[in-house]
């Protein structure tokens, strides 16, 4: 299993274990600093390279930029 697979699995578990009431029941979407995973920037960049263009890729790119700003 690749590191990116582990990252995706952990993120999926994090999102699916939290909750938010919707028409489909209870689910939760983490936003901002709550969503930002605790991974090294290099690992996150490797994962982003494996993603196709779309919402998930833009969310991860935003997380990387936010993490870089906090590191400065």
XYZ file of C-alpha atoms in Angstrom:
72
model
C 0.000 0.000 0.000
C 1.348 3.429 -0.945
C 1.620 6.278 1.529
C -1.007 8.133 -0.483
C -3.416 5.228 0.026
C -2.864 5.446 3.778
C -3.436 9.209 3.702
C -6.687 8.814 1.759
C -7.904 6.036 4.057
C -7.247 8.102 7.190
C -8.909 11.192 5.727
C -11.922 9.149 4.650
C -12.206 7.621 8.124
C -11.922 11.052 9.750
C -14.648 12.531 7.597
C -16.949 9.522 7.891
C -16.677 9.259 11.692
C -17.785 12.824 12.338
C -21.346 13.981 11.767
C -23.554 16.639 10.211
C -27.288 16.386 9.694
C -28.247 16.310 6.024
C -31.087 15.003 3.911
C -29.264 11.664 3.713
C -28.749 11.345 7.436
C -25.727 12.225 9.502
C -22.371 13.093 7.988
C -19.682 15.634 8.708
C -17.425 17.710 6.516
C -14.354 19.102 8.181
C -13.357 22.584 7.104
C -10.454 24.918 7.661
C -7.881 23.922 10.252
C -10.051 21.008 11.428
C -9.703 19.359 8.024
C -5.977 19.990 7.662
C -4.298 16.606 8.056
C -1.234 16.217 10.256
C 1.146 15.043 7.533
C 4.411 16.413 6.227
C 4.014 18.791 3.307
C 6.017 16.458 1.034
C 3.614 13.561 1.671
C 0.611 15.790 1.011
C 2.149 17.082 -2.240
C 2.791 13.502 -3.403
C -0.846 12.652 -2.732
C -2.076 15.724 -4.623
C 0.013 14.746 -7.652
C -1.850 11.425 -7.779
C -5.286 13.101 -7.841
C -7.190 14.222 -10.912
C -8.333 17.828 -11.216
C -11.368 18.397 -9.071
C -12.705 19.498 -5.739
C -10.648 17.091 -3.634
C -7.412 18.191 -5.300
C -8.210 21.864 -4.751
C -9.025 21.189 -1.077
C -5.701 19.412 -0.561
C -3.846 22.194 -2.389
C -5.465 24.725 -0.065
C -4.422 22.653 2.963
C -0.830 22.549 1.736
C -0.750 26.313 1.243
C -2.252 26.899 4.699
C 0.275 24.545 6.277
C 3.152 26.312 4.479
C 1.961 29.685 5.807
C 1.860 28.312 9.356
C 5.378 26.894 8.992
C 6.826 30.311 8.140
